[in-house]
């Protein structure tokens, strides 16, 4: 299974990404975690991106693409599955990622879109700020990250819909309900992924299905 996560900050990419990775026994490649790790280690790359991260700006495409290419090569040796969390964040990254995937015969099978409204996202991120103290979880920086998401990241969702690999899920529910719906959808897609070519598929919108997955 090869999954991309497309979601605004605070929607639960990290949490759902980790659950998907465990469920399918595939690596969880999280670009934000990889970048924060560089910053924490004070590597040359870390020093060059620290400011971008703390201002909530995107780091240059080339840096993340190189990181993800290296992670894909490792994932290929490990069976070829992955859940990629945090990339692509703009259309240029989406195109470039597709080329990397084609070169390695590892293009994504599913683009999982976690949907949530800004009010809920800001509330979650401010709660997380108290617990984790991430340098980009202050209200002005959260607002900047959300603006960037709406302006440059969200448009990619249509691109995945047109490729027939989009699955949309309502993320404004308890973690376990979102997880149940995500894993059920991905399991249902497993045979499709293996046997039906992308151009013959339709995107799947599960956002109206809350009740079937435990919403009261
Ligand atoms: P969030 O989605 O909550 O903003 P992430 O951990 O995914 O958190 O990303 C944190 C930061 O890392 C981003 O604000 C950005 O500065 C940087 N980043 C992560 N992935 C990318 C990417 N694909 N392209 C550019 N910058 C990125």
mmCIF file of C-alpha atoms and ligand atoms in Angstrom:
data_model
loop_
_atom_site.group_PDB
_atom_site.id
_atom_site.type_symbol
_atom_site.label_atom_id
_atom_site.label_comp_id
_atom_site.label_asym_id
_atom_site.label_seq_id
_atom_site.Cartn_x
_atom_site.Cartn_y
_atom_site.Cartn_z
ATOM 1 C CA UNK A 1 0.000 0.000 0.000
ATOM 2 C CA UNK A 2 1.342 3.422 -0.962
ATOM 3 C CA UNK A 3 -0.508 6.311 0.644
ATOM 4 C CA UNK A 4 -0.120 10.096 0.539
ATOM 5 C CA UNK A 5 -1.712 12.209 3.260
ATOM 6 C CA UNK A 6 -3.057 15.597 2.237
ATOM 7 C CA UNK A 7 -4.432 17.525 5.186
ATOM 8 C CA UNK A 8 -4.223 20.878 6.932
ATOM 9 C CA UNK A 9 -2.060 21.291 10.032
ATOM 10 C CA UNK A 10 -3.819 19.821 13.054
ATOM 11 C CA UNK A 11 -6.049 17.422 11.080
ATOM 12 C CA UNK A 12 -4.193 14.401 12.451
ATOM 13 C CA UNK A 13 -1.752 13.455 9.675
ATOM 14 C CA UNK A 14 0.861 12.351 12.183
ATOM 15 C CA UNK A 15 -1.547 10.218 14.226
ATOM 16 C CA UNK A 16 -3.364 8.600 11.300
ATOM 17 C CA UNK A 17 -0.074 8.216 9.402
ATOM 18 C CA UNK A 18 1.422 6.226 12.282
ATOM 19 C CA UNK A 19 -1.680 4.017 12.550
ATOM 20 C CA UNK A 20 -1.713 3.288 8.803
ATOM 21 C CA UNK A 21 1.999 2.489 8.908
ATOM 22 C CA UNK A 22 1.507 0.012 11.762
ATOM 23 C CA UNK A 23 -1.579 -1.559 10.203
ATOM 24 C CA UNK A 24 0.037 -2.182 6.810
ATOM 25 C CA UNK A 25 3.560 -2.644 8.183
ATOM 26 C CA UNK A 26 4.980 0.086 5.971
ATOM 27 C CA UNK A 27 7.301 2.997 6.765
ATOM 28 C CA UNK A 28 5.783 6.301 7.907
ATOM 29 C CA UNK A 29 7.707 9.050 6.139
ATOM 30 C CA UNK A 30 6.857 12.378 7.776
ATOM 31 C CA UNK A 31 8.636 15.338 6.178
ATOM 32 C CA UNK A 32 7.953 17.647 9.158
ATOM 33 C CA UNK A 33 9.482 15.096 11.572
ATOM 34 C CA UNK A 34 12.519 14.621 9.321
ATOM 35 C CA UNK A 35 13.026 18.392 9.140
ATOM 36 C CA UNK A 36 12.527 18.886 12.901
ATOM 37 C CA UNK A 37 15.037 16.099 13.520
ATOM 38 C CA UNK A 38 17.617 18.002 11.446
ATOM 39 C CA UNK A 39 16.884 21.153 13.421
ATOM 40 C CA UNK A 40 17.225 19.293 16.741
ATOM 41 C CA UNK A 41 20.560 17.805 15.633
ATOM 42 C CA UNK A 42 21.687 21.236 14.416
ATOM 43 C CA UNK A 43 22.848 19.719 11.111
ATOM 44 C CA UNK A 44 23.713 22.002 8.200
ATOM 45 C CA UNK A 45 20.318 21.251 6.655
ATOM 46 C CA UNK A 46 18.671 21.884 10.012
ATOM 47 C CA UNK A 47 20.311 25.299 10.295
ATOM 48 C CA UNK A 48 19.169 26.195 6.787
ATOM 49 C CA UNK A 49 15.481 25.347 7.470
ATOM 50 C CA UNK A 50 15.069 26.388 11.128
ATOM 51 C CA UNK A 51 13.737 29.842 10.253
ATOM 52 C CA UNK A 52 11.272 28.518 7.663
ATOM 53 C CA UNK A 53 9.828 26.112 10.213
ATOM 54 C CA UNK A 54 9.459 28.622 13.002
ATOM 55 C CA UNK A 55 7.764 31.120 10.666
ATOM 56 C CA UNK A 56 5.411 28.455 9.280
ATOM 57 C CA UNK A 57 6.761 28.893 5.739
ATOM 58 C CA UNK A 58 7.447 26.030 3.379
ATOM 59 C CA UNK A 59 11.077 25.016 3.060
ATOM 60 C CA UNK A 60 12.464 25.005 -0.512
ATOM 61 C CA UNK A 61 11.000 22.184 -2.611
ATOM 62 C CA UNK A 62 14.422 20.733 -3.516
ATOM 63 C CA UNK A 63 15.296 20.047 0.132
ATOM 64 C CA UNK A 64 12.163 18.026 0.899
ATOM 65 C CA UNK A 65 12.184 16.284 -2.465
ATOM 66 C CA UNK A 66 15.759 15.075 -1.880
ATOM 67 C CA UNK A 67 14.784 13.819 1.577
ATOM 68 C CA UNK A 68 11.749 11.990 0.256
ATOM 69 C CA UNK A 69 13.649 10.494 -2.697
ATOM 70 C CA UNK A 70 16.164 9.011 -0.243
ATOM 71 C CA UNK A 71 13.351 7.716 1.991
ATOM 72 C CA UNK A 72 11.587 6.140 -1.031
ATOM 73 C CA UNK A 73 14.764 4.330 -2.062
ATOM 74 C CA UNK A 74 14.970 2.877 1.442
ATOM 75 C CA UNK A 75 11.245 2.008 1.395
ATOM 76 C CA UNK A 76 11.670 0.273 -1.960
ATOM 77 C CA UNK A 77 14.312 -2.022 -0.492
ATOM 78 C CA UNK A 78 11.850 -2.702 2.311
ATOM 79 C CA UNK A 79 8.929 -3.911 0.139
ATOM 80 C CA UNK A 80 7.910 -0.690 -1.631
ATOM 81 C CA UNK A 81 5.008 0.468 0.556
ATOM 82 C CA UNK A 82 4.879 3.779 2.391
ATOM 83 C CA UNK A 83 2.671 6.354 4.001
ATOM 84 C CA UNK A 84 3.953 9.800 3.136
ATOM 85 C CA UNK A 85 2.884 12.551 5.525
ATOM 86 C CA UNK A 86 3.600 16.211 4.780
ATOM 87 C CA UNK A 87 4.330 16.056 1.070
ATOM 88 C CA UNK A 88 3.294 17.219 -1.472
ATOM 89 C CA UNK A 89 2.469 20.684 -0.239
ATOM 90 C CA UNK A 90 2.171 22.434 -3.596
ATOM 91 C CA UNK A 91 1.510 21.445 -7.184
ATOM 92 C CA UNK A 92 5.185 21.566 -8.163
ATOM 93 C CA UNK A 93 5.995 19.066 -5.381
ATOM 94 C CA UNK A 94 3.065 16.897 -6.470
ATOM 95 C CA UNK A 95 4.367 16.719 -10.043
ATOM 96 C CA UNK A 96 7.946 16.126 -8.975
ATOM 97 C CA UNK A 97 6.881 13.461 -6.496
ATOM 98 C CA UNK A 98 4.946 11.711 -9.233
ATOM 99 C CA UNK A 99 8.102 11.635 -11.373
ATOM 100 C CA UNK A 100 10.154 10.238 -8.472
ATOM 101 C CA UNK A 101 7.451 7.618 -7.898
ATOM 102 C CA UNK A 102 7.363 6.681 -11.579
ATOM 103 C CA UNK A 103 11.136 6.341 -11.699
ATOM 104 C CA UNK A 104 11.045 3.924 -8.763
ATOM 105 C CA UNK A 105 7.734 2.266 -9.747
ATOM 106 C CA UNK A 106 6.285 3.516 -6.491
ATOM 107 C CA UNK A 107 3.595 6.064 -7.386
ATOM 108 C CA UNK A 108 0.897 6.446 -4.728
ATOM 109 C CA UNK A 109 -2.207 4.210 -4.804
ATOM 110 C CA UNK A 110 -4.258 6.445 -2.546
ATOM 111 C CA UNK A 111 -4.252 10.133 -1.631
ATOM 112 C CA UNK A 112 -5.988 10.366 1.714
ATOM 113 C CA UNK A 113 -7.525 13.750 2.398
ATOM 114 C CA UNK A 114 -8.364 14.506 6.056
ATOM 115 C CA UNK A 115 -10.923 17.301 6.209
ATOM 116 C CA UNK A 116 -11.389 19.713 9.097
ATOM 117 C CA UNK A 117 -12.499 23.311 9.573
ATOM 118 C CA UNK A 118 -10.088 26.072 10.610
ATOM 119 C CA UNK A 119 -11.739 26.749 13.960
ATOM 120 C CA UNK A 120 -11.280 23.134 15.062
ATOM 121 C CA UNK A 121 -7.720 23.037 13.691
ATOM 122 C CA UNK A 122 -6.689 26.183 15.581
ATOM 123 C CA UNK A 123 -8.232 24.796 18.777
ATOM 124 C CA UNK A 124 -6.327 21.502 18.408
ATOM 125 C CA UNK A 125 -3.021 23.150 17.571
ATOM 126 C CA UNK A 126 -3.223 25.541 20.509
ATOM 127 C CA UNK A 127 -3.945 22.577 22.799
ATOM 128 C CA UNK A 128 -0.958 20.737 21.330
ATOM 129 C CA UNK A 129 1.205 23.821 21.863
ATOM 130 C CA UNK A 130 0.712 23.536 25.613
ATOM 131 C CA UNK A 131 1.710 19.850 25.561
ATOM 132 C CA UNK A 132 4.539 19.824 22.995
ATOM 133 C CA UNK A 133 5.873 23.366 22.708
ATOM 134 C CA UNK A 134 6.537 23.191 18.951
ATOM 135 C CA UNK A 135 8.031 26.498 17.790
ATOM 136 C CA UNK A 136 5.397 26.824 15.021
ATOM 137 C CA UNK A 137 2.349 26.275 17.264
ATOM 138 C CA UNK A 138 1.775 29.940 18.172
ATOM 139 C CA UNK A 139 -1.449 31.549 16.962
ATOM 140 C CA UNK A 140 0.058 33.859 14.273
ATOM 141 C CA UNK A 141 2.199 31.032 12.865
ATOM 142 C CA UNK A 142 -0.742 28.591 12.950
ATOM 143 C CA UNK A 143 -2.780 31.127 10.938
ATOM 144 C CA UNK A 144 0.053 31.457 8.417
ATOM 145 C CA UNK A 145 0.286 27.649 8.047
ATOM 146 C CA UNK A 146 -3.476 27.437 7.503
ATOM 147 C CA UNK A 147 -3.393 30.210 4.893
ATOM 148 C CA UNK A 148 -0.601 28.425 3.050
ATOM 149 C CA UNK A 149 -2.571 25.188 3.215
ATOM 150 C CA UNK A 150 -5.666 26.784 1.671
ATOM 151 C CA UNK A 151 -3.748 28.683 -0.982
ATOM 152 C CA UNK A 152 -1.099 26.263 -2.177
ATOM 153 C CA UNK A 153 -1.696 22.785 -0.720
ATOM 154 C CA UNK A 154 -5.445 22.269 -0.937
ATOM 155 C CA UNK A 155 -5.593 22.740 -4.751
ATOM 156 C CA UNK A 156 -3.652 19.466 -5.065
ATOM 157 C CA UNK A 157 -6.715 17.597 -3.794
ATOM 158 C CA UNK A 158 -8.461 18.180 -7.141
ATOM 159 C CA UNK A 159 -5.446 16.849 -8.958
ATOM 160 C CA UNK A 160 -5.651 13.564 -7.016
ATOM 161 C CA UNK A 161 -9.404 13.428 -7.557
ATOM 162 C CA UNK A 162 -8.830 13.661 -11.311
ATOM 163 C CA UNK A 163 -6.281 10.834 -11.052
ATOM 164 C CA UNK A 164 -8.931 8.706 -9.336
ATOM 165 C CA UNK A 165 -6.872 8.035 -6.213
ATOM 166 C CA UNK A 166 -8.533 10.416 -3.740
ATOM 167 C CA UNK A 167 -10.221 9.249 -0.530
ATOM 168 C CA UNK A 168 -11.726 12.037 1.623
ATOM 169 C CA UNK A 169 -12.541 11.538 5.276
ATOM 170 C CA UNK A 170 -14.093 13.836 7.895
ATOM 171 C CA UNK A 171 -11.364 14.328 10.519
ATOM 172 C CA UNK A 172 -13.467 16.289 13.012
ATOM 173 C CA UNK A 173 -14.257 13.223 15.106
ATOM 174 C CA UNK A 174 -12.474 11.264 17.815
ATOM 175 C CA UNK A 175 -9.168 9.753 16.657
ATOM 176 C CA UNK A 176 -10.394 6.164 16.864
ATOM 177 C CA UNK A 177 -13.472 6.861 14.702
ATOM 178 C CA UNK A 178 -11.364 8.557 12.042
ATOM 179 C CA UNK A 179 -8.873 5.690 12.207
ATOM 180 C CA UNK A 180 -11.608 3.080 11.834
ATOM 181 C CA UNK A 181 -12.976 4.784 8.743
ATOM 182 C CA UNK A 182 -9.530 5.324 7.232
ATOM 183 C CA UNK A 183 -8.406 1.728 7.743
ATOM 184 C CA UNK A 184 -11.749 0.345 6.520
ATOM 185 C CA UNK A 185 -11.504 2.464 3.361
ATOM 186 C CA UNK A 186 -7.901 1.474 2.724
ATOM 187 C CA UNK A 187 -8.638 -2.209 3.309
ATOM 188 C CA UNK A 188 -11.576 -1.989 0.902
ATOM 189 C CA UNK A 189 -9.265 -0.447 -1.673
ATOM 190 C CA UNK A 190 -6.546 -3.066 -1.378
ATOM 191 C CA UNK A 191 -7.880 -5.361 -4.154
ATOM 192 C CA UNK A 192 -8.731 -2.333 -6.297
ATOM 193 C CA UNK A 193 -5.226 -0.982 -5.938
ATOM 194 C CA UNK A 194 -3.813 -4.285 -7.095
ATOM 195 C CA UNK A 195 -6.142 -4.917 -10.054
ATOM 196 C CA UNK A 196 -7.781 -1.743 -11.351
ATOM 197 C CA UNK A 197 -5.662 0.798 -13.237
ATOM 198 C CA UNK A 198 -5.762 4.394 -11.954
ATOM 199 C CA UNK A 199 -7.543 5.806 -15.001
ATOM 200 C CA UNK A 200 -10.467 3.423 -14.429
ATOM 201 C CA UNK A 201 -11.030 4.495 -10.816
ATOM 202 C CA UNK A 202 -13.235 7.089 -9.147
ATOM 203 C CA UNK A 203 -12.427 9.110 -6.069
ATOM 204 C CA UNK A 204 -14.180 8.147 -2.862
ATOM 205 C CA UNK A 205 -15.850 10.717 -0.620
ATOM 206 C CA UNK A 206 -16.621 9.312 2.818
ATOM 207 C CA UNK A 207 -17.171 12.658 4.528
ATOM 208 C CA UNK A 208 -20.955 12.154 4.624
ATOM 209 C CA UNK A 209 -20.630 8.718 6.178
ATOM 210 C CA UNK A 210 -19.963 9.804 9.756
ATOM 211 C CA UNK A 211 -22.996 8.012 11.158
ATOM 212 C CA UNK A 212 -21.922 4.667 9.783
ATOM 213 C CA UNK A 213 -18.652 5.036 11.649
ATOM 214 C CA UNK A 214 -19.903 5.861 15.063
ATOM 215 C CA UNK A 215 -20.901 9.509 14.923
ATOM 216 C CA UNK A 216 -23.773 10.049 17.346
HETATM 217 P P1 LIG B 1 1.868 20.739 9.975
HETATM 218 O O1 LIG B 1 1.140 20.016 8.895
HETATM 219 O O2 LIG B 1 1.186 20.672 11.307
HETATM 220 O O3 LIG B 1 2.231 22.168 9.610
HETATM 221 P P2 LIG B 1 4.366 19.243 9.525
HETATM 222 O O4 LIG B 1 5.126 18.544 10.602
HETATM 223 O O5 LIG B 1 3.855 18.438 8.391
HETATM 224 O O6 LIG B 1 3.225 20.009 10.320
HETATM 225 O O7 LIG B 1 5.282 20.410 8.896
HETATM 226 C C1 LIG B 1 5.940 21.357 9.708
HETATM 227 C C2 LIG B 1 6.726 22.331 8.841
HETATM 228 O O8 LIG B 1 7.741 21.635 8.103
HETATM 229 C C3 LIG B 1 5.945 23.097 7.777
HETATM 230 O O9 LIG B 1 5.285 24.237 8.285
HETATM 231 C C4 LIG B 1 7.062 23.468 6.796
HETATM 232 O O10 LIG B 1 7.829 24.528 7.274
HETATM 233 C C5 LIG B 1 7.939 22.227 6.812
HETATM 234 N N1 LIG B 1 7.569 21.229 5.777
HETATM 235 C C6 LIG B 1 7.123 19.960 6.001
HETATM 236 N N2 LIG B 1 6.896 19.322 4.837
HETATM 237 C C7 LIG B 1 7.190 20.202 3.854
HETATM 238 C C8 LIG B 1 7.140 20.149 2.437
HETATM 239 N N3 LIG B 1 6.722 19.062 1.770
HETATM 240 N N4 LIG B 1 7.524 21.244 1.733
HETATM 241 C C9 LIG B 1 7.940 22.357 2.354
HETATM 242 N N5 LIG B 1 8.003 22.485 3.687
HETATM 243 C C10 LIG B 1 7.638 21.426 4.448
#
